[in-house]
C-alpha cells in the first residue's frame, strides 16, 4: 500500500493544521488496535472462565462441607465431635481441602456465618471445630494484612469464634487510623471481654463516631460497680467523643450515682457533650436535676436551652416557675412558647388541660430535629 | 412425621435435616420458597418449617399456600432477630409457632415434638 492521507483541520477560516499521514502508518494503527481488542477479549474471556470456575469450586466446597458441619453441629458431646472427625468422609475432606487456602477460607466463612445463626451446644461445637482445626491461625495471619478489608474480616472471625487469646492483637488495632479497622477492633474486644474491653477508651486518640458508639452499646451488658468506676475517667477525657460515649453509657444503664458527674458536663466546651449531658440527666434525674439544668441556662446555646425548657416540663417543680416566667418574659418565639408550656404543665393549668393546645410542643420538636 | 423444611442457608438446612432425622422424622428439604410450594402438593407433609427470607418466594407465601390447602398442616417459622413485624404477619396468615435465629437445633427438636404429640 502506498500514498498519503491528508487531513486538514479547518475552523471557520484558514487551515490551522495540515497533517499528512502515510497510509502504512494507518495500517499499523489498525493492526495495533485490532490486536489490542483481541487481547482484551481474550483477557475478559479468561477472567470470566476463572471466576466461573472459582464460583463452581465455592459451591462444591459448601456442598461437601454442609454434611460435615451439619454432623458437627448436632453432636452432643466432645466424644461425638471426635467421632465425626474420625469418619472416613471427613478425613478425606480434611486431607484434600485443609491444605488449600481456599478450602480453609471457605470453611472459616461457613463456620463464622453459621455461628451467627446458632446458639447453645450447636454454636459451641462450631467454635470447637474452628479451634481444633487451628483455623484461628489463618485469621491471625490475616490480621497482619495490609488490606483493611481482610484485617476487618479477620477481626470479625476472631470475635465471632470467641478467640480470647487474640485480644492482645485486637487491642493494638483499636486506635488504627483506618476507621473500619478500629471500629471492627473495638467491637471485637467488647464482644470478647464485655465492659472490661472498653479499656481501649483510656488510650485511644481517634474519635469514636456516633455510629460506632451505638455499635459498642449494642454489645454491652450492665457493668458491675468496679467496672462502672472507669466511666469517671472517660468523663474527664480530652477526646470529646469519649466523654459523649461515657454519657451514653450512663444513660443506657441508668447509673444514677453519676448524676453529679453528668451535671459537670453541662459546662463542657463541646456542644455535643453538653447536649448529651442534658439527655443523660433525663435518664438519671433526681430532685436536684431541675436546679442543675437552670443553673447555667444563660451560657447554653439556643438548642440546648430548648432541650432544658422541654425537660423542665417533665422534671420541673413549682421552684422552677419563677425561672420559667422570667424566660417567658425575656424571650420571644419558640423559647417563650416552650417556657410557657412547661410552666403550664408544671402547675397543671386547667386552661391548658381543657384546650390541650400542644402547638408549641410540635414547633419545639421541629427545631430540635 | 413427615416434615418439609425450607431454608436457603445450606448448612442450616442440612443441620435441621440431620437433627430431625435423628429424631426419627422423614424430612424433605428445599432451599427456596418456590420449591417449597411445589413440594407441598407432592409430599403432603405433616409439618412445615420455613425460613421467612428466601429466594423466589418468601416464607409468608409458603404459609399462605399451606393454609389454603385442605389438609391442616402446622407451620413453624424461622425468623431473624428484628423481624417482629414479619413474625406478626406470619401469625396473621396462620403460622403456629416461631423460632428466632440464632436458635438451638435442640430447641427446634422440642418444638417439633409438640406437634408430633399435640397433647404433651
GROMACS .gro file of C-alpha atoms in nm:
model
  489
    1UNK     CA    1   0.000   0.000   0.000
    2UNK     CA    2   0.137   0.343  -0.085
    3UNK     CA    3   0.024   0.703  -0.091
    4UNK     CA    4  -0.054   0.956   0.180
    5UNK     CA    5  -0.368   1.053   0.364
    6UNK     CA    6  -0.407   1.428   0.401
    7UNK     CA    7  -0.602   1.561   0.697
    8UNK     CA    8  -0.684   1.928   0.718
    9UNK     CA    9  -0.838   2.092   1.020
   10UNK     CA   10  -1.034   2.399   0.917
   11UNK     CA   11  -1.208   2.618   1.169
   12UNK     CA   12  -1.412   2.893   1.006
   13UNK     CA   13  -1.127   3.044   0.813
   14UNK     CA   14  -0.770   2.949   0.729
   15UNK     CA   15  -0.633   2.594   0.764
   16UNK     CA   16  -0.495   2.567   1.120
   17UNK     CA   17  -0.347   2.215   1.099
   18UNK     CA   18  -0.229   2.035   0.791
   19UNK     CA   19  -0.108   1.680   0.861
   20UNK     CA   20  -0.002   1.425   0.606
   21UNK     CA   21  -0.005   1.064   0.740
   22UNK     CA   22   0.150   0.780   0.535
   23UNK     CA   23  -0.105   0.504   0.458
   24UNK     CA   24   0.132   0.242   0.610
   25UNK     CA   25   0.101   0.414   0.945
   26UNK     CA   26  -0.274   0.384   0.928
   27UNK     CA   27  -0.243   0.015   0.854
   28UNK     CA   28  -0.013  -0.032   1.154
   29UNK     CA   29  -0.260   0.157   1.370
   30UNK     CA   30  -0.547  -0.065   1.256
   31UNK     CA   31  -0.340  -0.379   1.323
   32UNK     CA   32  -0.235  -0.246   1.666
   33UNK     CA   33  -0.590  -0.167   1.778
   34UNK     CA   34  -0.727  -0.494   1.637
   35UNK     CA   35  -0.457  -0.680   1.832
   36UNK     CA   36  -0.537  -0.484   2.147
   37UNK     CA   37  -0.908  -0.568   2.113
   38UNK     CA   38  -0.830  -0.938   2.063
   39UNK     CA   39  -0.604  -0.934   2.372
   40UNK     CA   40  -0.871  -0.754   2.576
   41UNK     CA   41  -1.141  -1.001   2.470
   42UNK     CA   42  -0.911  -1.293   2.549
   43UNK     CA   43  -0.841  -1.145   2.895
   44UNK     CA   44  -1.214  -1.093   2.963
   45UNK     CA   45  -1.282  -1.450   2.847
   46UNK     CA   46  -1.011  -1.596   3.073
   47UNK     CA   47  -1.132  -1.381   3.363
   48UNK     CA   48  -1.492  -1.496   3.323
   49UNK     CA   49  -1.386  -1.862   3.298
   50UNK     CA   50  -1.166  -1.824   3.607
   51UNK     CA   51  -1.448  -1.661   3.803
   52UNK     CA   52  -1.700  -1.927   3.694
   53UNK     CA   53  -1.456  -2.199   3.799
   54UNK     CA   54  -1.395  -2.027   4.131
   55UNK     CA   55  -1.769  -1.997   4.196
   56UNK     CA   56  -1.826  -2.360   4.096
   57UNK     CA   57  -1.548  -2.465   4.333
   58UNK     CA   58  -1.701  -2.250   4.607
   59UNK     CA   59  -2.043  -2.412   4.560
   60UNK     CA   60  -1.881  -2.756   4.555
   61UNK     CA   61  -1.698  -2.682   4.880
   62UNK     CA   62  -2.016  -2.564   5.053
   63UNK     CA   63  -2.189  -2.880   4.937
   64UNK     CA   64  -1.920  -3.110   5.074
   65UNK     CA   65  -1.885  -2.906   5.395
   66UNK     CA   66  -2.258  -2.899   5.467
   67UNK     CA   67  -2.274  -3.266   5.572
   68UNK     CA   68  -1.956  -3.235   5.772
   69UNK     CA   69  -2.056  -2.913   5.952
   70UNK     CA   70  -2.412  -3.044   5.999
   71UNK     CA   71  -2.274  -3.354   6.176
   72UNK     CA   72  -2.053  -3.134   6.393
   73UNK     CA   73  -2.343  -2.903   6.486
   74UNK     CA   74  -2.574  -3.180   6.605
   75UNK     CA   75  -2.307  -3.360   6.809
   76UNK     CA   76  -2.396  -3.374   7.175
   77UNK     CA   77  -2.058  -3.429   7.342
   78UNK     CA   78  -1.685  -3.395   7.275
   79UNK     CA   79  -1.668  -3.771   7.211
   80UNK     CA   80  -1.930  -3.732   6.939
   81UNK     CA   81  -1.729  -3.446   6.788
   82UNK     CA   82  -1.410  -3.656   6.784
   83UNK     CA   83  -1.603  -3.942   6.623
   84UNK     CA   84  -1.725  -3.710   6.346
   85UNK     CA   85  -1.366  -3.601   6.278
   86UNK     CA   86  -1.256  -3.966   6.253
   87UNK     CA   87  -1.519  -4.056   5.996
   88UNK     CA   88  -1.363  -4.154   5.659
   89UNK     CA   89  -1.553  -3.893   5.458
   90UNK     CA   90  -1.441  -3.619   5.698
   91UNK     CA   91  -1.081  -3.742   5.686
   92UNK     CA   92  -1.097  -3.722   5.306
   93UNK     CA   93  -1.226  -3.363   5.325
   94UNK     CA   94  -0.959  -3.262   5.574
   95UNK     CA   95  -0.676  -3.424   5.377
   96UNK     CA   96  -0.788  -3.277   5.048
   97UNK     CA   97  -0.914  -2.929   5.137
   98UNK     CA   98  -0.744  -2.820   5.457
   99UNK     CA   99  -0.411  -2.788   5.279
  100UNK     CA  100  -0.557  -2.547   5.022
  101UNK     CA  101  -0.604  -2.180   5.126
  102UNK     CA  102  -0.941  -2.159   4.952
  103UNK     CA  103  -1.060  -2.474   5.130
  104UNK     CA  104  -0.971  -2.327   5.469
  105UNK     CA  105  -1.109  -1.985   5.379
  106UNK     CA  106  -1.449  -2.121   5.278
  107UNK     CA  107  -1.466  -2.338   5.590
  108UNK     CA  108  -1.388  -2.037   5.813
  109UNK     CA  109  -1.654  -1.831   5.633
  110UNK     CA  110  -1.914  -2.103   5.680
  111UNK     CA  111  -1.830  -2.160   6.046
  112UNK     CA  112  -1.850  -1.789   6.124
  113UNK     CA  113  -2.169  -1.735   5.924
  114UNK     CA  114  -2.348  -2.032   6.079
  115UNK     CA  115  -2.226  -1.950   6.429
  116UNK     CA  116  -2.432  -1.631   6.399
  117UNK     CA  117  -2.747  -1.840   6.342
  118UNK     CA  118  -2.693  -2.096   6.619
  119UNK     CA  119  -2.686  -2.086   6.996
  120UNK     CA  120  -2.605  -2.327   7.278
  121UNK     CA  121  -2.421  -2.652   7.219
  122UNK     CA  122  -2.454  -2.616   6.841
  123UNK     CA  123  -2.269  -2.282   6.843
  124UNK     CA  124  -2.006  -2.417   7.084
  125UNK     CA  125  -1.944  -2.711   6.850
  126UNK     CA  126  -1.859  -2.472   6.567
  127UNK     CA  127  -1.611  -2.290   6.791
  128UNK     CA  128  -1.462  -2.628   6.884
  129UNK     CA  129  -1.409  -2.715   6.518
  130UNK     CA  130  -1.256  -2.372   6.441
  131UNK     CA  131  -1.014  -2.418   6.730
  132UNK     CA  132  -0.937  -2.786   6.671
  133UNK     CA  133  -0.851  -2.732   6.303
  134UNK     CA  134  -0.639  -2.430   6.408
  135UNK     CA  135  -0.831  -2.209   6.169
  136UNK     CA  136  -0.764  -1.915   6.404
  137UNK     CA  137  -0.409  -1.917   6.267
  138UNK     CA  138  -0.548  -1.811   5.928
  139UNK     CA  139  -0.749  -1.531   6.090
  140UNK     CA  140  -0.446  -1.417   6.289
  141UNK     CA  141  -0.235  -1.417   5.972
  142UNK     CA  142  -0.499  -1.201   5.803
  143UNK     CA  143  -0.471  -0.953   6.090
  144UNK     CA  144  -0.127  -0.863   5.956
  145UNK     CA  145  -0.260  -0.797   5.608
  146UNK     CA  146  -0.204  -0.455   5.455
  147UNK     CA  147  -0.557  -0.466   5.309
  148UNK     CA  148  -0.805  -0.310   5.553
  149UNK     CA  149  -1.097  -0.530   5.444
  150UNK     CA  150  -0.901  -0.851   5.508
  151UNK     CA  151  -0.799  -0.719   5.851
  152UNK     CA  152  -1.157  -0.623   5.936
  153UNK     CA  153  -1.291  -0.965   5.827
  154UNK     CA  154  -1.026  -1.141   6.039
  155UNK     CA  155  -1.134  -0.941   6.343
  156UNK     CA  156  -1.495  -1.036   6.290
  157UNK     CA  157  -1.394  -1.402   6.263
  158UNK     CA  158  -1.186  -1.400   6.582
  159UNK     CA  159  -1.459  -1.221   6.778
  160UNK     CA  160  -1.742  -1.440   6.648
  161UNK     CA  161  -1.545  -1.757   6.723
  162UNK     CA  162  -1.463  -1.636   7.076
  163UNK     CA  163  -1.084  -1.638   7.038
  164UNK     CA  164  -0.991  -1.460   7.360
  165UNK     CA  165  -0.624  -1.536   7.303
  166UNK     CA  166  -0.626  -1.286   7.019
  167UNK     CA  167  -0.729  -0.995   7.245
  168UNK     CA  168  -0.378  -0.852   7.265
  169UNK     CA  169  -0.354  -0.832   6.886
  170UNK     CA  170  -0.702  -0.682   6.861
  171UNK     CA  171  -0.629  -0.413   7.120
  172UNK     CA  172  -0.342  -0.288   6.905
  173UNK     CA  173  -0.587  -0.207   6.627
  174UNK     CA  174  -0.840  -0.015   6.840
  175UNK     CA  175  -0.664   0.314   6.765
  176UNK     CA  176  -0.594   0.243   6.399
  177UNK     CA  177  -0.608   0.545   6.171
  178UNK     CA  178  -0.835   0.346   5.937
  179UNK     CA  179  -1.192   0.389   6.060
  180UNK     CA  180  -1.324   0.043   5.961
  181UNK     CA  181  -1.025  -0.133   6.117
  182UNK     CA  182  -1.050   0.042   6.453
  183UNK     CA  183  -1.432   0.011   6.453
  184UNK     CA  184  -1.412  -0.367   6.398
  185UNK     CA  185  -1.132  -0.400   6.653
  186UNK     CA  186  -1.330  -0.209   6.916
  187UNK     CA  187  -1.644  -0.415   6.858
  188UNK     CA  188  -1.435  -0.734   6.865
  189UNK     CA  189  -1.269  -0.662   7.200
  190UNK     CA  190  -1.604  -0.567   7.354
  191UNK     CA  191  -1.760  -0.884   7.213
  192UNK     CA  192  -1.478  -1.092   7.365
  193UNK     CA  193  -1.440  -0.924   7.702
  194UNK     CA  194  -1.756  -0.723   7.761
  195UNK     CA  195  -1.736  -0.399   7.959
  196UNK     CA  196  -1.372  -0.471   8.051
  197UNK     CA  197  -1.292  -0.445   7.680
  198UNK     CA  198  -1.372  -0.074   7.688
  199UNK     CA  199  -1.034  -0.004   7.846
  200UNK     CA  200  -0.917   0.100   7.499
  201UNK     CA  201  -1.104   0.424   7.574
  202UNK     CA  202  -0.821   0.510   7.817
  203UNK     CA  203  -0.567   0.530   7.540
  204UNK     CA  204  -0.723   0.598   7.200
  205UNK     CA  205  -0.674   0.935   7.035
  206UNK     CA  206  -0.903   0.871   6.737
  207UNK     CA  207  -1.268   0.980   6.761
  208UNK     CA  208  -1.544   0.729   6.837
  209UNK     CA  209  -1.817   0.816   6.587
  210UNK     CA  210  -2.180   0.819   6.696
  211UNK     CA  211  -2.250   0.510   6.485
  212UNK     CA  212  -1.957   0.334   6.648
  213UNK     CA  213  -2.086   0.436   6.991
  214UNK     CA  214  -2.422   0.273   6.910
  215UNK     CA  215  -2.249  -0.044   6.785
  216UNK     CA  216  -2.050  -0.068   7.109
  217UNK     CA  217  -2.355  -0.001   7.327
  218UNK     CA  218  -2.536  -0.277   7.143
  219UNK     CA  219  -2.270  -0.528   7.254
  220UNK     CA  220  -2.262  -0.431   7.620
  221UNK     CA  221  -2.441  -0.558   7.927
  222UNK     CA  222  -2.472  -0.363   8.252
  223UNK     CA  223  -2.135  -0.309   8.427
  224UNK     CA  224  -2.072  -0.406   8.786
  225UNK     CA  225  -1.974  -0.140   9.038
  226UNK     CA  226  -1.597  -0.159   8.987
  227UNK     CA  227  -1.630  -0.164   8.607
  228UNK     CA  228  -1.856   0.141   8.620
  229UNK     CA  229  -1.588   0.337   8.810
  230UNK     CA  230  -1.391   0.361   8.482
  231UNK     CA  231  -1.661   0.591   8.349
  232UNK     CA  232  -1.533   0.873   8.571
  233UNK     CA  233  -1.201   0.880   8.388
  234UNK     CA  234  -1.377   0.870   8.048
  235UNK     CA  235  -1.587   1.171   8.151
  236UNK     CA  236  -1.258   1.359   8.201
  237UNK     CA  237  -1.115   1.252   7.865
  238UNK     CA  238  -0.971   1.516   7.635
  239UNK     CA  239  -1.139   1.328   7.349
  240UNK     CA  240  -1.492   1.475   7.329
  241UNK     CA  241  -1.633   1.164   7.163
  242UNK     CA  242  -1.520   0.951   7.459
  243UNK     CA  243  -1.697   1.188   7.701
  244UNK     CA  244  -2.008   1.164   7.483
  245UNK     CA  245  -1.986   0.785   7.484
  246UNK     CA  246  -1.940   0.777   7.863
  247UNK     CA  247  -2.258   0.983   7.896
  248UNK     CA  248  -2.440   0.739   7.669
  249UNK     CA  249  -2.323   0.452   7.890
  250UNK     CA  250  -2.463   0.630   8.195
  251UNK     CA  251  -2.793   0.679   8.008
  252UNK     CA  252  -2.818   0.323   7.883
  253UNK     CA  253  -2.753   0.160   8.219
  254UNK     CA  254  -2.921   0.437   8.421
  255UNK     CA  255  -2.622   0.479   8.650
  256UNK     CA  256  -2.787   0.713   8.898
  257UNK     CA  257  -2.468   0.761   9.105
  258UNK     CA  258  -2.320   0.955   8.814
  259UNK     CA  259  -2.577   1.236   8.831
  260UNK     CA  260  -2.336   1.496   8.968
  261UNK     CA  261  -2.058   1.397   8.729
  262UNK     CA  262  -2.302   1.436   8.439
  263UNK     CA  263  -2.407   1.777   8.572
  264UNK     CA  264  -2.043   1.892   8.547
  265UNK     CA  265  -2.055   1.807   8.174
  266UNK     CA  266  -2.316   2.082   8.124
  267UNK     CA  267  -2.017   2.322   8.141
  268UNK     CA  268  -1.815   2.122   7.886
  269UNK     CA  269  -1.671   2.330   7.598
  270UNK     CA  270  -1.816   2.091   7.337
  271UNK     CA  271  -2.178   2.149   7.242
  272UNK     CA  272  -2.222   1.781   7.151
  273UNK     CA  273  -2.115   1.680   7.502
  274UNK     CA  274  -2.343   1.942   7.663
  275UNK     CA  275  -2.641   1.818   7.456
  276UNK     CA  276  -2.570   1.458   7.551
  277UNK     CA  277  -2.531   1.561   7.916
  278UNK     CA  278  -2.880   1.716   7.908
  279UNK     CA  279  -3.021   1.396   7.756
  280UNK     CA  280  -2.836   1.184   8.013
  281UNK     CA  281  -2.964   1.391   8.305
  282UNK     CA  282  -3.311   1.296   8.193
  283UNK     CA  283  -3.225   0.927   8.243
  284UNK     CA  284  -3.058   0.971   8.582
  285UNK     CA  285  -3.274   1.254   8.714
  286UNK     CA  286  -3.323   1.320   9.083
  287UNK     CA  287  -3.478   1.605   9.281
  288UNK     CA  288  -3.177   1.832   9.215
  289UNK     CA  289  -3.191   1.792   8.835
  290UNK     CA  290  -3.421   2.090   8.761
  291UNK     CA  291  -3.193   2.326   8.956
  292UNK     CA  292  -2.885   2.183   8.785
  293UNK     CA  293  -3.045   2.238   8.446
  294UNK     CA  294  -3.139   2.600   8.513
  295UNK     CA  295  -2.811   2.698   8.680
  296UNK     CA  296  -2.609   2.759   8.364
  297UNK     CA  297  -2.904   2.818   8.133
  298UNK     CA  298  -2.778   3.153   8.004
  299UNK     CA  299  -2.442   3.006   7.899
  300UNK     CA  300  -2.609   2.738   7.684
  301UNK     CA  301  -2.673   2.774   7.313
  302UNK     CA  302  -3.025   2.807   7.175
  303UNK     CA  303  -3.072   2.437   7.100
  304UNK     CA  304  -2.955   2.332   7.446
  305UNK     CA  305  -3.179   2.591   7.610
  306UNK     CA  306  -3.479   2.447   7.426
  307UNK     CA  307  -3.392   2.097   7.545
  308UNK     CA  308  -3.372   2.223   7.902
  309UNK     CA  309  -3.706   2.403   7.878
  310UNK     CA  310  -3.862   2.084   7.745
  311UNK     CA  311  -3.709   1.875   8.023
  312UNK     CA  312  -3.843   2.113   8.284
  313UNK     CA  313  -4.190   2.014   8.173
  314UNK     CA  314  -4.102   1.659   8.282
  315UNK     CA  315  -3.899   1.724   8.597
  316UNK     CA  316  -3.972   2.082   8.695
  317UNK     CA  317  -4.143   2.167   9.022
  318UNK     CA  318  -4.304   2.485   9.149
  319UNK     CA  319  -3.950   2.603   9.234
  320UNK     CA  320  -3.880   2.645   8.860
  321UNK     CA  321  -4.192   2.850   8.790
  322UNK     CA  322  -4.024   3.185   8.856
  323UNK     CA  323  -3.738   3.084   8.626
  324UNK     CA  324  -3.982   2.987   8.353
  325UNK     CA  325  -4.178   3.312   8.399
  326UNK     CA  326  -3.855   3.512   8.361
  327UNK     CA  327  -3.766   3.323   8.043
  328UNK     CA  328  -4.117   3.374   7.914
  329UNK     CA  329  -4.098   3.750   7.976
  330UNK     CA  330  -3.746   3.795   7.839
  331UNK     CA  331  -3.773   3.571   7.535
  332UNK     CA  332  -3.971   3.564   7.217
  333UNK     CA  333  -4.080   3.296   6.974
  334UNK     CA  334  -4.021   2.934   7.043
  335UNK     CA  335  -3.835   2.991   7.373
  336UNK     CA  336  -4.125   3.194   7.510
  337UNK     CA  337  -4.383   2.937   7.397
  338UNK     CA  338  -4.185   2.646   7.538
  339UNK     CA  339  -4.125   2.817   7.873
  340UNK     CA  340  -4.497   2.891   7.899
  341UNK     CA  341  -4.587   2.540   7.801
  342UNK     CA  342  -4.352   2.390   8.060
  343UNK     CA  343  -4.485   2.626   8.326
  344UNK     CA  344  -4.841   2.532   8.229
  345UNK     CA  345  -4.761   2.164   8.257
  346UNK     CA  346  -4.598   2.214   8.598
  347UNK     CA  347  -4.891   2.397   8.752
  348UNK     CA  348  -5.127   2.169   8.564
  349UNK     CA  349  -5.311   2.471   8.429
  350UNK     CA  350  -5.676   2.389   8.398
  351UNK     CA  351  -5.692   2.605   8.087
  352UNK     CA  352  -5.409   2.407   7.929
  353UNK     CA  353  -5.572   2.076   8.017
  354UNK     CA  354  -5.907   2.180   7.880
  355UNK     CA  355  -5.778   2.313   7.545
  356UNK     CA  356  -5.497   2.061   7.508
  357UNK     CA  357  -5.307   2.313   7.292
  358UNK     CA  358  -4.977   2.147   7.208
  359UNK     CA  359  -4.879   2.374   6.919
  360UNK     CA  360  -4.562   2.488   7.096
  361UNK     CA  361  -4.463   2.124   7.151
  362UNK     CA  362  -4.465   2.037   6.784
  363UNK     CA  363  -4.272   2.352   6.691
  364UNK     CA  364  -4.007   2.274   6.950
  365UNK     CA  365  -3.969   1.921   6.820
  366UNK     CA  366  -3.922   2.058   6.468
  367UNK     CA  367  -3.648   2.299   6.581
  368UNK     CA  368  -3.464   2.034   6.782
  369UNK     CA  369  -3.486   1.784   6.500
  370UNK     CA  370  -4.385  -3.746   6.099
  371UNK     CA  371  -4.313  -3.611   5.751
  372UNK     CA  372  -4.161  -3.262   5.773
  373UNK     CA  373  -4.097  -3.017   5.490
  374UNK     CA  374  -3.809  -2.780   5.565
  375UNK     CA  375  -3.749  -2.465   5.357
  376UNK     CA  376  -3.430  -2.271   5.433
  377UNK     CA  377  -3.185  -2.101   5.197
  378UNK     CA  378  -2.872  -2.137   5.415
  379UNK     CA  379  -2.735  -2.479   5.304
  380UNK     CA  380  -2.560  -2.564   5.629
  381UNK     CA  381  -2.853  -2.459   5.849
  382UNK     CA  382  -3.079  -2.664   5.618
  383UNK     CA  383  -2.851  -2.967   5.650
  384UNK     CA  384  -2.832  -2.924   6.028
  385UNK     CA  385  -3.211  -2.917   6.062
  386UNK     CA  386  -3.239  -3.216   5.832
  387UNK     CA  387  -2.984  -3.421   6.030
  388UNK     CA  388  -3.136  -3.322   6.364
  389UNK     CA  389  -3.492  -3.413   6.262
  390UNK     CA  390  -3.379  -3.740   6.101
  391UNK     CA  391  -3.200  -3.822   6.426
  392UNK     CA  392  -3.537  -3.777   6.599
  393UNK     CA  393  -3.689  -4.031   6.359
  394UNK     CA  394  -3.876  -3.796   6.126
  395UNK     CA  395  -3.894  -3.815   5.748
  396UNK     CA  396  -3.752  -3.490   5.614
  397UNK     CA  397  -3.798  -3.321   5.277
  398UNK     CA  398  -3.569  -3.023   5.221
  399UNK     CA  399  -3.592  -2.728   4.984
  400UNK     CA  400  -3.366  -2.426   4.954
  401UNK     CA  401  -3.619  -2.170   4.830
  402UNK     CA  402  -3.984  -2.073   4.863
  403UNK     CA  403  -4.086  -2.171   4.511
  404UNK     CA  404  -3.962  -2.530   4.553
  405UNK     CA  405  -4.128  -2.545   4.895
  406UNK     CA  406  -4.466  -2.453   4.744
  407UNK     CA  407  -4.417  -2.720   4.474
  408UNK     CA  408  -4.318  -2.982   4.733
  409UNK     CA  409  -4.625  -2.908   4.946
  410UNK     CA  410  -4.857  -3.058   4.685
  411UNK     CA  411  -4.627  -3.351   4.611
  412UNK     CA  412  -4.532  -3.473   4.957
  413UNK     CA  413  -4.825  -3.352   5.173
  414UNK     CA  414  -4.615  -3.305   5.490
  415UNK     CA  415  -4.743  -3.324   5.848
  416UNK     CA  416  -4.543  -3.016   5.947
  417UNK     CA  417  -4.370  -2.732   5.762
  418UNK     CA  418  -4.065  -2.546   5.894
  419UNK     CA  419  -3.988  -2.242   5.683
  420UNK     CA  420  -3.746  -1.951   5.684
  421UNK     CA  421  -3.903  -1.612   5.612
  422UNK     CA  422  -3.649  -1.457   5.376
  423UNK     CA  423  -3.588  -1.692   5.086
  424UNK     CA  424  -3.528  -1.653   4.714
  425UNK     CA  425  -3.811  -1.682   4.455
  426UNK     CA  426  -4.091  -1.693   4.716
  427UNK     CA  427  -4.089  -1.581   5.080
  428UNK     CA  428  -4.187  -1.785   5.383
  429UNK     CA  429  -4.508  -1.581   5.402
  430UNK     CA  430  -4.611  -1.709   5.058
  431UNK     CA  431  -4.534  -2.063   5.174
  432UNK     CA  432  -4.759  -2.014   5.478
  433UNK     CA  433  -5.033  -1.873   5.254
  434UNK     CA  434  -5.014  -2.182   5.034
  435UNK     CA  435  -5.014  -2.419   5.334
  436UNK     CA  436  -5.320  -2.255   5.482
  437UNK     CA  437  -5.507  -2.272   5.151
  438UNK     CA  438  -5.467  -2.650   5.140
  439UNK     CA  439  -5.734  -2.892   5.250
  440UNK     CA  440  -5.503  -3.078   5.488
  441UNK     CA  441  -5.443  -2.892   5.813
  442UNK     CA  442  -5.065  -2.858   5.834
  443UNK     CA  443  -4.896  -2.671   6.121
  444UNK     CA  444  -4.617  -2.427   6.032
  445UNK     CA  445  -4.312  -2.325   6.234
  446UNK     CA  446  -4.134  -2.017   6.105
  447UNK     CA  447  -3.766  -1.936   6.137
  448UNK     CA  448  -3.705  -1.564   6.162
  449UNK     CA  449  -3.404  -1.344   6.218
  450UNK     CA  450  -3.383  -1.102   6.512
  451UNK     CA  451  -3.563  -0.777   6.443
  452UNK     CA  452  -3.827  -0.926   6.214
  453UNK     CA  453  -4.109  -0.886   6.468
  454UNK     CA  454  -4.342  -0.724   6.215
  455UNK     CA  455  -4.296  -1.011   5.972
  456UNK     CA  456  -4.349  -1.264   6.252
  457UNK     CA  457  -4.679  -1.094   6.338
  458UNK     CA  458  -4.778  -1.103   5.972
  459UNK     CA  459  -4.689  -1.473   5.961
  460UNK     CA  460  -4.910  -1.539   6.265
  461UNK     CA  461  -5.193  -1.347   6.099
  462UNK     CA  462  -5.151  -1.576   5.799
  463UNK     CA  463  -5.183  -1.880   6.025
  464UNK     CA  464  -4.830  -1.974   6.140
  465UNK     CA  465  -4.841  -2.192   6.453
  466UNK     CA  466  -4.503  -2.128   6.615
  467UNK     CA  467  -4.177  -1.946   6.552
  468UNK     CA  468  -3.810  -1.969   6.633
  469UNK     CA  469  -3.577  -1.671   6.622
  470UNK     CA  470  -3.226  -1.703   6.483
  471UNK     CA  471  -2.980  -1.755   6.641
  472UNK     CA  472  -3.151  -2.076   6.750
  473UNK     CA  473  -3.060  -2.409   6.903
  474UNK     CA  474  -3.135  -2.724   6.698
  475UNK     CA  475  -3.228  -2.894   7.027
  476UNK     CA  476  -3.494  -2.629   7.090
  477UNK     CA  477  -3.628  -2.680   6.738
  478UNK     CA  478  -3.643  -3.053   6.803
  479UNK     CA  479  -3.851  -2.996   7.118
  480UNK     CA  480  -4.089  -2.762   6.939
  481UNK     CA  481  -4.138  -3.017   6.663
  482UNK     CA  482  -4.212  -3.278   6.930
  483UNK     CA  483  -4.506  -3.064   7.047
  484UNK     CA  484  -4.666  -3.104   6.707
  485UNK     CA  485  -4.599  -3.476   6.681
  486UNK     CA  486  -4.754  -3.530   7.029
  487UNK     CA  487  -5.005  -3.246   7.045
  488UNK     CA  488  -5.125  -3.348   7.391
  489UNK     CA  489  -4.785  -3.317   7.559
   0.00000   0.00000   0.00000
